[in-house]
Amino acid sequence: MPKSKERCQEIREEMREKILHESMLFFARNGFAGTKISDLSKYIGIGQGTIYAYFQSKEELFNEITKRINYEQDVKELKMLTMLPITAKHKIHKLTESIMKKLENDENYAAKVTLNTQMLFEEKEYASVDTTYRSDLYKYTAKIIKQGQKEGSVVLGNEIKLTDYYWSIVYLYSLKKLFTAQYESISIQDLERILLKDGIKNNA
């Protein structure tokens, strides 16, 4: 019995979603430059022609994926956190708790972190130490770190480098969640310890 027009459309949408989801994971592992459509099609288990039936090029596919990893809400939340009238120690705890919950419960968040970092690596404009931190996530994290250094709760050092170290650990564990069979996450306290002098023992 021939499929209805509606069912054919559903099948097309299902395949498109499959390509986007699997491609997001593949790009997260290999980066844009390291991804070939031939390798991607093997990873997904479909022919290259099927991918091209939905997306004209690797660039178009990647652009569609980046729309799905928009950090607008994450940046908005972090920006609001920097403005709260609380200590930097509290802010770092809230940020870290939020990140760890998302990593634990949302595979797409791990892919978002990984892809965002990959894009920073690959963009020429982010090549130098001075310009890497145009990312708003990095900018607001650095602002919290600087506040904490003034308050005496955050370790001393260049706030930009400390920001990089903090998000690099998040990136590492995002990769582990996505691509290792036995994923073991660090604790909130372990991640906080990167920045805080004495953890989160005292919330004052």
mmCIF file of C-alpha atoms in Angstrom:
data_model
loop_
_atom_site.group_PDB
_atom_site.id
_atom_site.type_symbol
_atom_site.label_atom_id
_atom_site.label_comp_id
_atom_site.label_asym_id
_atom_site.label_seq_id
_atom_site.Cartn_x
_atom_site.Cartn_y
_atom_site.Cartn_z
ATOM 1 C CA MET A 1 0.000 0.000 0.000
ATOM 2 C CA PRO A 2 1.553 3.341 -1.015
ATOM 3 C CA LYS A 3 2.449 5.765 1.751
ATOM 4 C CA SER A 4 0.322 8.853 2.183
ATOM 5 C CA LYS A 5 1.715 12.288 1.425
ATOM 6 C CA GLU A 6 1.664 13.084 5.128
ATOM 7 C CA ARG A 7 3.590 9.929 6.010
ATOM 8 C CA CYS A 8 6.191 10.648 3.319
ATOM 9 C CA GLN A 9 6.665 14.109 4.812
ATOM 10 C CA GLU A 10 7.030 12.601 8.288
ATOM 11 C CA ILE A 11 9.712 10.208 6.985
ATOM 12 C CA ARG A 12 11.599 13.129 5.407
ATOM 13 C CA GLU A 13 11.468 15.089 8.659
ATOM 14 C CA GLU A 14 12.603 12.077 10.658
ATOM 15 C CA MET A 15 15.586 11.577 8.350
ATOM 16 C CA ARG A 16 16.466 15.269 8.467
ATOM 17 C CA GLU A 17 16.382 15.190 12.266
ATOM 18 C CA LYS A 18 18.522 12.052 12.293
ATOM 19 C CA ILE A 19 21.121 13.692 10.044
ATOM 20 C CA LEU A 20 21.198 16.853 12.163
ATOM 21 C CA HIS A 21 21.473 15.007 15.466
ATOM 22 C CA GLU A 22 24.151 12.548 14.348
ATOM 23 C CA SER A 23 26.061 15.283 12.506
ATOM 24 C CA MET A 24 26.113 17.453 15.614
ATOM 25 C CA LEU A 25 27.847 14.661 17.508
ATOM 26 C CA PHE A 26 30.256 13.994 14.631
ATOM 27 C CA PHE A 27 31.189 17.668 14.241
ATOM 28 C CA ALA A 28 31.639 17.889 18.010
ATOM 29 C CA ARG A 29 34.196 15.088 17.865
ATOM 30 C CA ASN A 30 36.027 16.114 14.698
ATOM 31 C CA GLY A 31 35.446 19.839 14.253
ATOM 32 C CA PHE A 32 34.349 21.465 11.009
ATOM 33 C CA ALA A 33 37.701 21.196 9.246
ATOM 34 C CA GLY A 34 38.128 17.559 10.253
ATOM 35 C CA THR A 35 34.731 16.451 8.995
ATOM 36 C CA LYS A 36 34.248 14.950 5.536
ATOM 37 C CA ILE A 37 30.797 14.141 4.206
ATOM 38 C CA SER A 38 32.050 10.683 3.181
ATOM 39 C CA ASP A 39 33.100 9.935 6.770
ATOM 40 C CA LEU A 40 29.963 11.521 8.165
ATOM 41 C CA SER A 41 27.690 9.387 5.979
ATOM 42 C CA LYS A 42 29.447 6.221 7.176
ATOM 43 C CA TYR A 43 29.062 7.336 10.788
ATOM 44 C CA ILE A 44 25.330 7.939 10.322
ATOM 45 C CA GLY A 45 24.888 4.791 8.229
ATOM 46 C CA ILE A 46 23.434 6.442 5.144
ATOM 47 C CA GLY A 47 24.705 7.316 1.669
ATOM 48 C CA GLN A 48 26.343 10.647 0.899
ATOM 49 C CA GLY A 49 23.561 11.325 -1.576
ATOM 50 C CA THR A 50 21.003 11.188 1.227
ATOM 51 C CA ILE A 51 22.818 13.956 3.098
ATOM 52 C CA TYR A 52 23.009 16.078 -0.056
ATOM 53 C CA ALA A 53 19.306 15.541 -0.624
ATOM 54 C CA TYR A 54 18.698 17.577 2.520
ATOM 55 C CA PHE A 55 21.724 19.881 2.625
ATOM 56 C CA GLN A 56 23.567 21.248 -0.401
ATOM 57 C CA SER A 57 26.962 21.378 1.314
ATOM 58 C CA LYS A 58 28.842 20.684 4.506
ATOM 59 C CA GLU A 59 28.676 24.411 5.227
ATOM 60 C CA GLU A 60 24.888 24.469 4.979
ATOM 61 C CA LEU A 61 24.606 21.443 7.259
ATOM 62 C CA PHE A 62 26.984 22.959 9.807
ATOM 63 C CA ASN A 63 25.172 26.308 9.738
ATOM 64 C CA GLU A 64 21.899 24.556 10.492
ATOM 65 C CA ILE A 65 23.523 22.777 13.414
ATOM 66 C CA THR A 66 24.973 25.997 14.820
ATOM 67 C CA LYS A 67 21.466 27.440 14.909
ATOM 68 C CA ARG A 68 20.566 24.633 17.269
ATOM 69 C CA ILE A 69 23.454 25.300 19.615
ATOM 70 C CA ASN A 70 22.695 28.975 20.017
ATOM 71 C CA TYR A 71 24.105 30.055 23.366
ATOM 72 C CA GLU A 72 21.782 33.047 23.651
ATOM 73 C CA GLN A 73 19.897 31.699 26.671
ATOM 74 C CA ASP A 74 23.075 30.477 28.386
ATOM 75 C CA VAL A 75 24.725 33.860 27.874
ATOM 76 C CA LYS A 76 21.628 35.653 29.133
ATOM 77 C CA GLU A 77 21.610 33.537 32.308
ATOM 78 C CA LEU A 78 25.318 34.103 32.897
ATOM 79 C CA LYS A 79 25.023 37.832 32.297
ATOM 80 C CA MET A 80 22.201 38.026 34.854
ATOM 81 C CA LEU A 81 24.319 36.013 37.290
ATOM 82 C CA THR A 82 27.174 38.528 37.059
ATOM 83 C CA MET A 83 24.734 41.295 38.005
ATOM 84 C CA LEU A 84 23.349 39.632 41.144
ATOM 85 C CA PRO A 85 24.311 41.314 44.444
ATOM 86 C CA ILE A 86 25.980 38.185 45.830
ATOM 87 C CA THR A 87 29.569 37.099 46.311
ATOM 88 C CA ALA A 88 31.623 35.721 43.437
ATOM 89 C CA LYS A 89 31.908 32.463 45.371
ATOM 90 C CA HIS A 90 28.136 32.112 45.251
ATOM 91 C CA LYS A 91 28.095 32.989 41.554
ATOM 92 C CA ILE A 92 30.725 30.395 40.728
ATOM 93 C CA HIS A 93 28.769 27.800 42.682
ATOM 94 C CA LYS A 94 25.537 28.632 40.851
ATOM 95 C CA LEU A 95 27.291 28.585 37.458
ATOM 96 C CA THR A 96 29.033 25.292 38.178
ATOM 97 C CA GLU A 97 25.878 23.666 39.533
ATOM 98 C CA SER A 98 23.971 24.698 36.409
ATOM 99 C CA ILE A 99 26.671 23.369 34.073
ATOM 100 C CA MET A 100 26.932 20.026 35.840
ATOM 101 C CA LYS A 101 23.153 19.517 35.854
ATOM 102 C CA LYS A 102 23.000 20.226 32.124
ATOM 103 C CA LEU A 103 25.896 17.870 31.394
ATOM 104 C CA GLU A 104 24.203 15.165 33.437
ATOM 105 C CA ASN A 105 20.749 15.477 31.897
ATOM 106 C CA ASP A 106 21.153 16.899 28.393
ATOM 107 C CA GLU A 107 23.338 15.229 25.748
ATOM 108 C CA ASN A 108 22.729 18.192 23.459
ATOM 109 C CA TYR A 109 24.306 20.522 26.006
ATOM 110 C CA ALA A 110 27.513 18.479 25.938
ATOM 111 C CA ALA A 111 27.507 18.742 22.155
ATOM 112 C CA LYS A 112 26.874 22.495 22.377
ATOM 113 C CA VAL A 113 29.876 23.002 24.659
ATOM 114 C CA THR A 114 32.070 20.862 22.442
ATOM 115 C CA LEU A 115 31.026 22.506 19.185
ATOM 116 C CA ASN A 116 31.321 26.007 20.608
ATOM 117 C CA THR A 117 34.882 25.245 21.707
ATOM 118 C CA GLN A 118 35.721 23.672 18.362
ATOM 119 C CA MET A 119 34.530 26.806 16.580
ATOM 120 C CA LEU A 120 36.751 28.953 18.798
ATOM 121 C CA PHE A 121 39.710 26.741 17.929
ATOM 122 C CA GLU A 122 39.071 26.930 14.209
ATOM 123 C CA GLU A 123 38.248 30.620 13.783
ATOM 124 C CA LYS A 124 41.360 32.569 12.790
ATOM 125 C CA GLU A 125 40.129 35.630 14.640
ATOM 126 C CA TYR A 126 40.330 33.663 17.884
ATOM 127 C CA ALA A 127 43.864 32.443 17.266
ATOM 128 C CA SER A 128 45.737 34.655 19.756
ATOM 129 C CA VAL A 129 45.593 34.649 23.531
ATOM 130 C CA ASP A 130 44.361 38.241 23.486
ATOM 131 C CA THR A 131 41.362 37.578 21.240
ATOM 132 C CA THR A 132 40.228 34.089 22.211
ATOM 133 C CA TYR A 133 37.806 35.442 24.751
ATOM 134 C CA ARG A 134 35.405 37.348 22.565
ATOM 135 C CA SER A 135 32.960 34.608 23.495
ATOM 136 C CA ASP A 136 30.364 36.124 25.827
ATOM 137 C CA LEU A 137 30.452 33.006 27.999
ATOM 138 C CA TYR A 138 34.146 33.584 28.580
ATOM 139 C CA LYS A 139 33.729 37.329 29.054
ATOM 140 C CA TYR A 140 31.152 37.033 31.823
ATOM 141 C CA THR A 141 32.973 34.166 33.522
ATOM 142 C CA ALA A 142 36.121 36.292 33.604
ATOM 143 C CA LYS A 143 34.111 39.137 35.149
ATOM 144 C CA ILE A 144 32.982 36.872 37.989
ATOM 145 C CA ILE A 145 36.546 35.648 38.500
ATOM 146 C CA LYS A 146 37.833 39.212 38.720
ATOM 147 C CA GLN A 147 35.168 40.026 41.314
ATOM 148 C CA GLY A 148 36.208 36.982 43.328
ATOM 149 C CA GLN A 149 39.861 37.951 43.223
ATOM 150 C CA LYS A 150 38.971 41.346 44.689
ATOM 151 C CA GLU A 151 36.929 39.622 47.395
ATOM 152 C CA GLY A 152 39.764 37.186 48.099
ATOM 153 C CA SER A 153 37.802 34.010 47.387
ATOM 154 C CA VAL A 154 39.234 33.211 43.938
ATOM 155 C CA VAL A 155 42.808 32.148 43.228
ATOM 156 C CA LEU A 156 45.107 34.822 41.874
ATOM 157 C CA GLY A 157 46.151 34.857 38.233
ATOM 158 C CA ASN A 158 45.099 36.184 34.874
ATOM 159 C CA GLU A 159 41.302 36.002 34.844
ATOM 160 C CA ILE A 160 41.302 35.185 31.140
ATOM 161 C CA LYS A 161 43.591 32.186 31.568
ATOM 162 C CA LEU A 162 41.593 30.989 34.573
ATOM 163 C CA THR A 163 38.426 31.271 32.514
ATOM 164 C CA ASP A 164 40.043 29.208 29.780
ATOM 165 C CA TYR A 165 41.112 26.566 32.293
ATOM 166 C CA TYR A 166 37.606 26.364 33.793
ATOM 167 C CA TRP A 167 35.794 26.000 30.461
ATOM 168 C CA SER A 168 38.489 23.636 29.149
ATOM 169 C CA ILE A 169 37.612 21.213 31.947
ATOM 170 C CA VAL A 170 33.924 21.548 31.050
ATOM 171 C CA TYR A 171 34.885 20.866 27.419
ATOM 172 C CA LEU A 172 36.898 17.793 28.399
ATOM 173 C CA TYR A 173 34.040 16.263 30.339
ATOM 174 C CA SER A 174 31.591 17.131 27.580
ATOM 175 C CA LEU A 175 33.743 15.075 25.230
ATOM 176 C CA LYS A 176 33.858 12.215 27.724
ATOM 177 C CA LYS A 177 30.085 12.245 28.080
ATOM 178 C CA LEU A 178 29.598 12.157 24.319
ATOM 179 C CA PHE A 179 32.218 9.644 23.297
ATOM 180 C CA THR A 180 33.225 7.302 26.113
ATOM 181 C CA ALA A 181 31.329 4.195 27.128
ATOM 182 C CA GLN A 182 31.984 4.674 30.846
ATOM 183 C CA TYR A 183 31.409 8.343 31.504
ATOM 184 C CA GLU A 184 32.498 9.483 34.964
ATOM 185 C CA SER A 185 31.858 13.120 35.686
ATOM 186 C CA ILE A 186 33.692 15.288 38.153
ATOM 187 C CA SER A 187 31.713 16.737 41.033
ATOM 188 C CA ILE A 188 30.536 20.307 41.410
ATOM 189 C CA GLN A 189 33.149 20.758 44.129
ATOM 190 C CA ASP A 190 35.930 19.476 41.857
ATOM 191 C CA LEU A 191 35.064 21.986 39.153
ATOM 192 C CA GLU A 192 34.701 24.845 41.632
ATOM 193 C CA ARG A 193 38.091 24.033 43.112
ATOM 194 C CA ILE A 194 39.709 25.196 39.867
ATOM 195 C CA LEU A 195 38.789 28.767 40.791
ATOM 196 C CA LEU A 196 38.011 28.931 44.504
ATOM 197 C CA LYS A 197 40.645 29.075 47.208
ATOM 198 C CA ASP A 198 38.651 26.996 49.672
ATOM 199 C CA GLY A 199 35.814 25.470 47.668
ATOM 200 C CA ILE A 200 32.271 26.334 48.651
ATOM 201 C CA LYS A 201 32.526 25.540 52.361
ATOM 202 C CA ASN A 202 31.517 29.043 53.320
ATOM 203 C CA ASN A 203 28.742 30.689 51.365
ATOM 204 C CA ALA A 204 29.239 34.116 52.827
#
